[in-house]
Coordinates of C-alpha atoms and ligand atoms in Angstrom, one line a residue:
M1 CA 16.3 8.0 -17.3
N2 CA 17.8 8.5 -21.2
E3 CA 15.6 8.0 -24.1
Q4 CA 18.0 5.2 -25.0
T5 CA 17.5 3.1 -21.8
V6 CA 14.0 3.6 -22.5
K7 CA 13.8 2.1 -25.8
N8 CA 16.3 -0.6 -24.9
L9 CA 14.1 -1.5 -21.8
L10 CA 10.8 -1.6 -24.0
A11 CA 12.5 -3.7 -26.8
S12 CA 13.6 -6.2 -24.1
F13 CA 9.9 -6.5 -23.3
Q14 CA 9.4 -6.6 -27.9
L15 CA 6.7 -4.1 -27.1
P16 CA 5.5 -3.4 -30.8
V17 CA 4.7 0.0 -30.4
E18 CA 6.1 3.5 -31.2
I19 CA 6.9 5.7 -27.9
T20 CA 6.1 9.7 -28.1
G21 CA 7.2 10.6 -24.4
W22 CA 7.9 9.5 -21.0
K23 CA 8.1 11.2 -17.9
P24 CA 8.3 10.6 -14.3
F25 CA 4.9 9.2 -12.4
G26 CA 3.0 8.9 -9.2
H27 CA 3.9 9.4 -5.6
G28 CA 5.5 6.3 -4.5
H29 CA 7.9 6.4 -1.8
I30 CA 10.0 3.1 -3.1
N31 CA 10.1 2.1 -6.4
D32 CA 10.7 4.9 -9.9
T33 CA 7.5 4.7 -11.9
Y34 CA 7.5 6.4 -15.4
L35 CA 4.6 6.5 -17.8
V36 CA 5.5 5.8 -21.2
T37 CA 3.3 7.3 -23.8
T38 CA 2.2 5.9 -26.9
P39 CA 1.0 7.9 -30.5
D40 CA -3.3 7.0 -29.8
H41 CA -2.9 6.3 -26.1
I42 CA -4.2 2.6 -26.9
P43 CA -2.6 1.8 -24.4
D44 CA -0.2 3.7 -22.6
F45 CA 2.4 2.2 -20.3
I46 CA 3.9 2.1 -17.0
L47 CA 7.7 1.3 -16.8
Q48 CA 8.8 0.5 -13.1
R49 CA 12.2 -0.1 -11.7
K50 CA 11.5 -2.2 -8.4
N51 CA 13.6 -1.5 -5.6
H52 CA 15.6 -4.8 -5.3
L53 CA 17.1 -3.3 -2.0
I54 CA 13.3 -3.5 -0.3
F55 CA 12.1 -6.3 -2.5
K56 CA 14.2 -9.0 -2.6
D57 CA 12.8 -11.6 -4.8
V58 CA 11.6 -9.4 -7.6
P59 CA 11.0 -12.9 -10.2
G60 CA 8.9 -14.2 -6.6
M61 CA 7.2 -10.8 -6.3
M62 CA 6.0 -10.7 -10.1
N63 CA 5.1 -14.4 -9.4
N64 CA 2.5 -13.2 -6.9
I65 CA 1.2 -10.2 -9.1
V66 CA 0.6 -12.2 -12.2
L67 CA -1.0 -15.0 -9.9
A68 CA -3.4 -12.6 -8.6
T69 CA -4.2 -10.5 -11.5
N70 CA -4.8 -13.7 -13.7
H71 CA -7.2 -15.0 -11.2
I72 CA -9.0 -12.0 -10.9
R73 CA -9.0 -11.8 -14.6
K74 CA -10.7 -15.2 -14.9
K75 CA -13.3 -14.3 -12.3
L76 CA -14.3 -11.2 -14.9
L77 CA -14.0 -13.5 -17.6
A78 CA -16.8 -15.8 -16.5
L79 CA -18.9 -13.1 -15.2
G80 CA -18.8 -11.5 -18.9
E81 CA -17.4 -8.1 -17.7
A82 CA -16.6 -5.5 -20.4
E83 CA -13.3 -3.6 -20.4
I84 CA -11.9 -6.3 -18.4
D85 CA -8.3 -4.6 -19.2
R86 CA -9.7 -1.3 -16.9
K87 CA -11.2 -3.9 -14.3
V88 CA -7.5 -5.8 -13.3
M89 CA -3.7 -4.5 -13.9
T90 CA -2.2 -6.2 -17.1
Y91 CA 1.2 -6.9 -16.7
I92 CA 3.3 -7.3 -19.9
P93 CA 5.9 -10.6 -20.3
D94 CA 9.4 -10.1 -22.1
P95 CA 9.4 -13.0 -25.2
A96 CA 10.7 -15.6 -22.4
G97 CA 7.7 -15.3 -20.6
N98 CA 9.4 -13.5 -17.7
Y99 CA 7.2 -10.4 -16.1
Y100 CA 10.5 -8.1 -15.7
V101 CA 13.8 -7.7 -17.5
K102 CA 17.2 -7.0 -15.8
D103 CA 19.4 -4.4 -16.7
S104 CA 23.2 -4.3 -17.4
D105 CA 23.1 -2.3 -13.5
G106 CA 21.4 -5.0 -11.8
N107 CA 17.7 -3.0 -11.9
Y108 CA 14.5 -5.0 -12.3
W109 CA 12.1 -3.3 -14.6
T110 CA 8.6 -4.2 -15.2
L111 CA 6.0 -3.0 -17.8
F112 CA 2.2 -2.8 -17.4
Q113 CA -0.9 -1.2 -19.2
F114 CA -1.7 2.4 -18.2
V115 CA -5.4 1.7 -17.1
R116 CA -7.0 4.5 -20.1
D117 CA -9.5 7.1 -18.6
C118 CA -8.8 6.5 -15.1
H119 CA -8.3 8.8 -12.2
G120 CA -7.1 8.2 -8.9
I121 CA -7.7 10.4 -5.9
E122 CA -5.1 11.6 -3.2
E123 CA -7.9 12.6 -0.6
V124 CA -10.8 11.6 -0.1
T125 CA -13.4 14.7 -0.3
N126 CA -16.7 13.0 0.3
P127 CA -18.5 10.1 2.1
A128 CA -19.3 8.1 -0.8
Q129 CA -15.7 8.3 -2.1
A130 CA -15.3 6.5 1.1
F131 CA -17.8 3.8 0.7
S132 CA -16.5 2.9 -2.6
A133 CA -12.9 2.9 -1.4
G134 CA -14.5 0.2 1.0
R135 CA -16.0 -1.5 -1.4
A136 CA -12.9 -1.7 -3.5
F137 CA -10.6 -2.9 -0.8
G138 CA -13.0 -5.3 0.4
H139 CA -13.8 -6.8 -3.1
F140 CA -10.2 -7.3 -3.5
Q141 CA -9.8 -9.6 -0.8
L142 CA -13.2 -11.2 -1.7
Q143 CA -11.7 -11.7 -5.2
L144 CA -8.4 -13.5 -4.0
S145 CA -10.3 -15.3 -1.2
D146 CA -10.2 -18.6 -3.1
L147 CA -6.6 -18.4 -4.5
P148 CA -4.4 -20.4 -2.2
G149 CA -2.2 -18.5 -0.3
S150 CA 0.7 -21.1 -0.3
L151 CA 1.1 -20.3 -3.9
L152 CA 2.5 -17.0 -2.7
I153 CA 5.6 -15.8 -1.0
E154 CA 6.0 -13.1 1.4
T155 CA 7.5 -10.1 -0.9
I156 CA 8.7 -8.1 2.2
P157 CA 8.9 -10.8 5.2
N158 CA 7.4 -10.0 8.2
F159 CA 5.8 -6.5 6.5
H160 CA 3.0 -6.1 8.9
N161 CA 4.4 -8.1 11.4
G162 CA 4.2 -5.9 14.8
K163 CA 6.9 -7.9 16.8
F164 CA 9.1 -7.7 14.1
R165 CA 8.6 -3.8 13.3
L166 CA 8.9 -3.4 17.4
K167 CA 12.4 -5.1 16.9
Q168 CA 13.4 -2.8 14.0
F169 CA 12.5 0.4 15.9
N170 CA 14.2 -1.5 19.2
D171 CA 17.3 -1.6 16.8
A172 CA 17.3 1.8 15.5
I173 CA 16.9 3.6 19.0
E174 CA 20.0 0.9 20.3
A175 CA 22.0 1.8 17.5
D176 CA 21.4 5.4 17.2
A177 CA 23.1 5.7 13.9
A178 CA 22.2 9.4 12.9
G179 CA 22.4 10.4 16.8
R180 CA 18.8 11.4 16.8
V181 CA 17.9 9.3 20.3
A182 CA 18.3 11.6 22.9
E183 CA 16.3 14.4 20.9
M184 CA 13.4 12.2 20.4
K185 CA 13.2 10.4 23.6
P186 CA 10.0 11.0 24.9
L187 CA 8.2 10.3 21.9
I188 CA 10.3 6.8 21.5
D189 CA 9.0 6.0 25.4
K190 CA 5.2 7.3 24.1
L191 CA 5.4 4.3 21.4
L192 CA 7.3 2.3 23.6
A193 CA 4.9 2.4 26.2
R194 CA 2.0 0.8 23.7
A195 CA 4.1 -2.3 22.5
D196 CA 1.9 -5.2 24.4
E197 CA -1.4 -3.6 23.2
M198 CA -0.5 -3.4 19.8
T199 CA 1.7 -6.5 19.1
R200 CA -1.7 -8.4 19.9
L201 CA -2.4 -8.5 16.4
Q202 CA 0.8 -10.7 15.7
D203 CA 0.0 -13.0 18.6
W204 CA -3.8 -13.8 17.0
L205 CA -1.6 -14.1 13.7
D206 CA 1.0 -16.6 15.6
K207 CA -1.4 -18.6 17.5
G208 CA -4.1 -19.1 14.5
E209 CA -6.8 -17.1 16.4
I210 CA -7.1 -14.7 13.1
P211 CA -6.6 -16.5 9.7
L212 CA -3.8 -15.6 7.1
R213 CA -5.7 -14.5 4.1
I214 CA -4.4 -12.9 0.6
T215 CA -4.0 -9.3 1.3
H216 CA -3.4 -5.9 -0.3
N217 CA -1.1 -4.6 2.4
D218 CA -1.0 -0.9 1.3
T219 CA -4.2 0.2 0.8
K220 CA -3.4 4.2 0.7
I221 CA -6.5 5.6 -1.2
N222 CA -4.5 6.5 -4.2
N223 CA -4.1 2.9 -5.2
V224 CA -7.8 2.6 -6.1
L225 CA -8.9 3.8 -9.7
Y226 CA -12.0 5.1 -10.4
D227 CA -13.5 6.1 -13.9
K228 CA -14.8 9.4 -15.1
D229 CA -18.3 9.0 -12.9
D230 CA -16.2 7.7 -9.9
N231 CA -16.9 4.1 -10.7
I232 CA -14.4 1.6 -8.9
L233 CA -12.0 0.3 -11.9
C234 CA -9.4 -1.4 -10.0
I235 CA -6.7 -2.0 -7.2
I236 CA -3.1 -0.8 -7.8
D237 CA 0.4 -1.2 -6.4
L238 CA 0.6 -4.9 -6.1
D239 CA 4.1 -5.1 -4.7
T240 CA 2.9 -6.3 -1.4
V241 CA -0.2 -8.6 -2.4
M242 CA 0.8 -11.3 0.1
P243 CA -0.6 -13.8 2.9
G244 CA -1.9 -11.4 5.5
S245 CA -4.7 -10.4 7.8
A246 CA -7.3 -8.3 6.3
L247 CA -7.2 -6.2 9.6
F248 CA -3.8 -4.8 7.8
D249 CA -5.9 -3.6 4.8
F250 CA -8.7 -2.3 6.4
G251 CA -6.2 -0.5 9.0
D252 CA -4.1 0.9 6.5
A253 CA -6.9 2.4 4.6
I254 CA -8.3 4.4 7.2
R255 CA -4.9 5.5 8.2
T256 CA -4.8 7.6 5.0
L257 CA -8.2 8.1 4.3
G258 CA -9.4 8.8 7.8
N259 CA -7.0 11.5 8.7
T260 CA -8.2 15.1 7.7
S261 CA -4.5 15.9 6.4
T262 CA -2.0 14.1 4.9
E263 CA 0.7 11.5 6.4
D264 CA 3.2 14.2 6.5
E265 CA 1.0 16.9 7.4
P266 CA 3.4 19.6 9.5
D267 CA 0.3 21.5 10.9
L268 CA 0.1 18.8 13.8
S269 CA -3.5 20.9 14.4
R270 CA -4.9 20.0 10.9
I271 CA -4.9 16.7 11.7
G272 CA -8.3 15.2 12.6
F273 CA -10.2 11.9 12.6
N274 CA -13.0 12.0 10.2
R275 CA -16.0 10.4 11.4
E276 CA -18.0 10.3 8.1
Y277 CA -15.7 8.9 6.4
Y278 CA -15.0 6.1 8.7
K279 CA -18.0 5.0 9.0
A280 CA -18.8 4.9 5.1
F281 CA -15.5 3.4 4.4
A282 CA -16.1 0.6 6.9
E283 CA -19.7 0.5 5.4
G284 CA -18.5 -0.3 2.0
Y285 CA -15.8 -2.4 3.2
L286 CA -18.5 -4.8 5.3
S287 CA -20.6 -5.0 2.2
E288 CA -17.8 -7.2 0.4
S289 CA -16.5 -9.0 3.4
K290 CA -19.0 -10.0 5.5
S291 CA -18.6 -13.0 4.0
F292 CA -15.9 -14.3 5.0
L293 CA -14.7 -12.0 7.9
T294 CA -14.7 -14.2 11.6
P295 CA -16.1 -12.6 14.7
L296 CA -12.6 -11.8 16.1
E297 CA -11.7 -10.1 12.8
R298 CA -14.7 -8.1 12.8
E299 CA -14.4 -7.1 16.6
S300 CA -11.1 -5.6 16.1
L301 CA -11.5 -3.7 12.8
A302 CA -11.5 -0.3 15.0
F303 CA -8.3 -1.4 16.8
S304 CA -7.0 -2.4 13.2
C305 CA -6.6 1.3 12.6
Q306 CA -4.9 2.1 15.9
Y307 CA -2.3 -0.7 15.0
M308 CA -1.3 0.2 11.8
V309 CA -1.3 3.9 13.0
W310 CA 1.2 2.9 15.4
E311 CA 3.0 0.2 12.9
Q312 CA 3.7 3.3 10.4
S313 CA 4.7 6.0 13.2
I314 CA 7.6 3.5 14.5
R315 CA 8.4 2.7 11.1
F316 CA 8.9 6.3 9.8
F317 CA 10.4 6.6 13.4
A318 CA 13.1 4.1 13.2
D319 CA 14.1 5.2 9.4
Y320 CA 14.8 9.0 10.9
L321 CA 16.9 7.0 13.9
N322 CA 18.7 5.4 11.0
G323 CA 19.5 8.3 9.1
D324 CA 16.7 8.1 6.6
T325 CA 17.7 4.5 4.4
Y326 CA 14.2 3.3 3.6
Y327 CA 11.8 6.0 2.5
K328 CA 12.3 8.6 0.1
I329 CA 12.6 11.8 1.6
A330 CA 11.7 15.5 0.3
Y331 CA 13.8 17.5 2.9
P332 CA 16.2 16.6 5.9
E333 CA 13.5 16.4 8.6
H334 CA 10.7 14.9 6.4
N335 CA 10.8 11.5 8.4
K336 CA 10.4 13.4 11.5
V337 CA 7.8 15.2 10.0
R338 CA 5.6 11.9 9.0
T339 CA 6.5 10.6 12.6
L340 CA 5.0 13.2 14.5
A341 CA 1.9 13.6 12.3
Q342 CA 1.3 9.6 12.5
V343 CA 1.4 10.1 16.4
R344 CA -1.0 12.9 16.4
Y345 CA -3.0 10.7 14.2
L346 CA -3.1 8.1 16.9
D347 CA -4.0 10.6 19.5
V348 CA -6.6 11.6 17.4
M349 CA -7.8 8.4 17.1
D350 CA -7.7 7.1 20.6
E351 CA -10.4 9.7 21.5
N352 CA -12.7 8.4 18.9
I353 CA -11.9 5.0 19.7
E354 CA -15.4 4.3 21.3
F355 CA -17.2 5.4 17.7
M356 CA -15.1 3.5 15.8
K357 CA -16.2 0.4 17.8
S358 CA -20.1 1.5 17.7
V359 CA -19.7 1.7 13.8
Ligands
GN1_401 C1 5.6 3.0 1.3 O1 5.9 3.5 -2.0 P1 4.4 3.6 -1.3 O2 3.9 4.5 -1.3 O3 3.4 2.4 -2.3 C2 5.4 1.3 1.8 C3 3.9 1.4 2.9 C4 3.8 2.4 3.8 C5 4.0 3.7 2.6 C6 3.9 5.4 3.6 C7 7.1 -1.4 0.1 O4 4.4 2.6 -0.3 O5 4.2 0.2 3.6 O6 2.5 2.7 4.4 O7 5.1 3.8 1.5 N1 5.9 0.6 1.2 C8 6.7 -0.6 1.4 O8 3.5 5.9 2.7 O9 7.5 -0.1 2.1
MG402 MG1 3.1 1.0 -2.2

């Protein structure tokens, strides 16, 4: 991206500030994100190119985000909270009221305020952080629990639908586009063997045995922002805020936070399950969500973690088999390494499942 592009984009948003610089920002696998700095940093901004090959309805997605953030903002105002612009994301509309601008190449760009004096964490390092992450995601679900789901679209249809993900995985095996199936056969069979068990969650949703709620759907720990004293500020990365199951959020958070290493750790011996963080996260989450969770949801929290790791395994795996068309990769075998790391984590989780249920 060059200076003129940045200036043109900011001009389209009619942002009345001088800019002092910009640089790539964050670790997203899907969008392109830039930090745009201003003279006194009050505030700085994030300019983000949304990947419209993945998010096929960017205006619909932005409508979801604006509905959700306005809903939260109204609640914060009613509570008389201070510094609301640090407690919910603030997106900037263009003069016509659109929360995106389209460039001459057909790319969609969005702009939001950078939350000042905040930090995210890539890896939890103590139980207190895990507890507050649980509270943060539980609270986010609670804040959105009275926003009618019918107002929101599915920004990526069937995003955490296990039956749909299984079909994509089977399609990738069938097509064998990158000629990688033979090499991976034992691991493919291992994951397929658990398909019935894992697609139970979607059965419950299909039958209405667990409710659709408005959920975040990408609850990695680095999507929570904290202030300098580690108080929760807000939840970011709202692209996948849409109707979903509360279990998706719980399970996906444990997918990253319960892992003693990263989702793409090449040394499998470093992948373990952190019981202490699991327990702390669950306690934080339940402290916010107990008023709305149903008994089946509560009973299935431990299972949801296995489900989300299985789902992520087959998502990374399908992308590897397809020849790396979805996730950004840092090196050629990255999706294979990610898959192996997720499968190892699933094994480790299985060893801890009785403990997880007991919590
Ligand atoms: C993607 O881009 P990022 O890091 O926010 C993906 C998530 C995956 C995650 C794996 C829209 O999220 O679902 O869990 O990578 N987002 C989308 O790290 O597919
Ligand atoms: Mg994301």
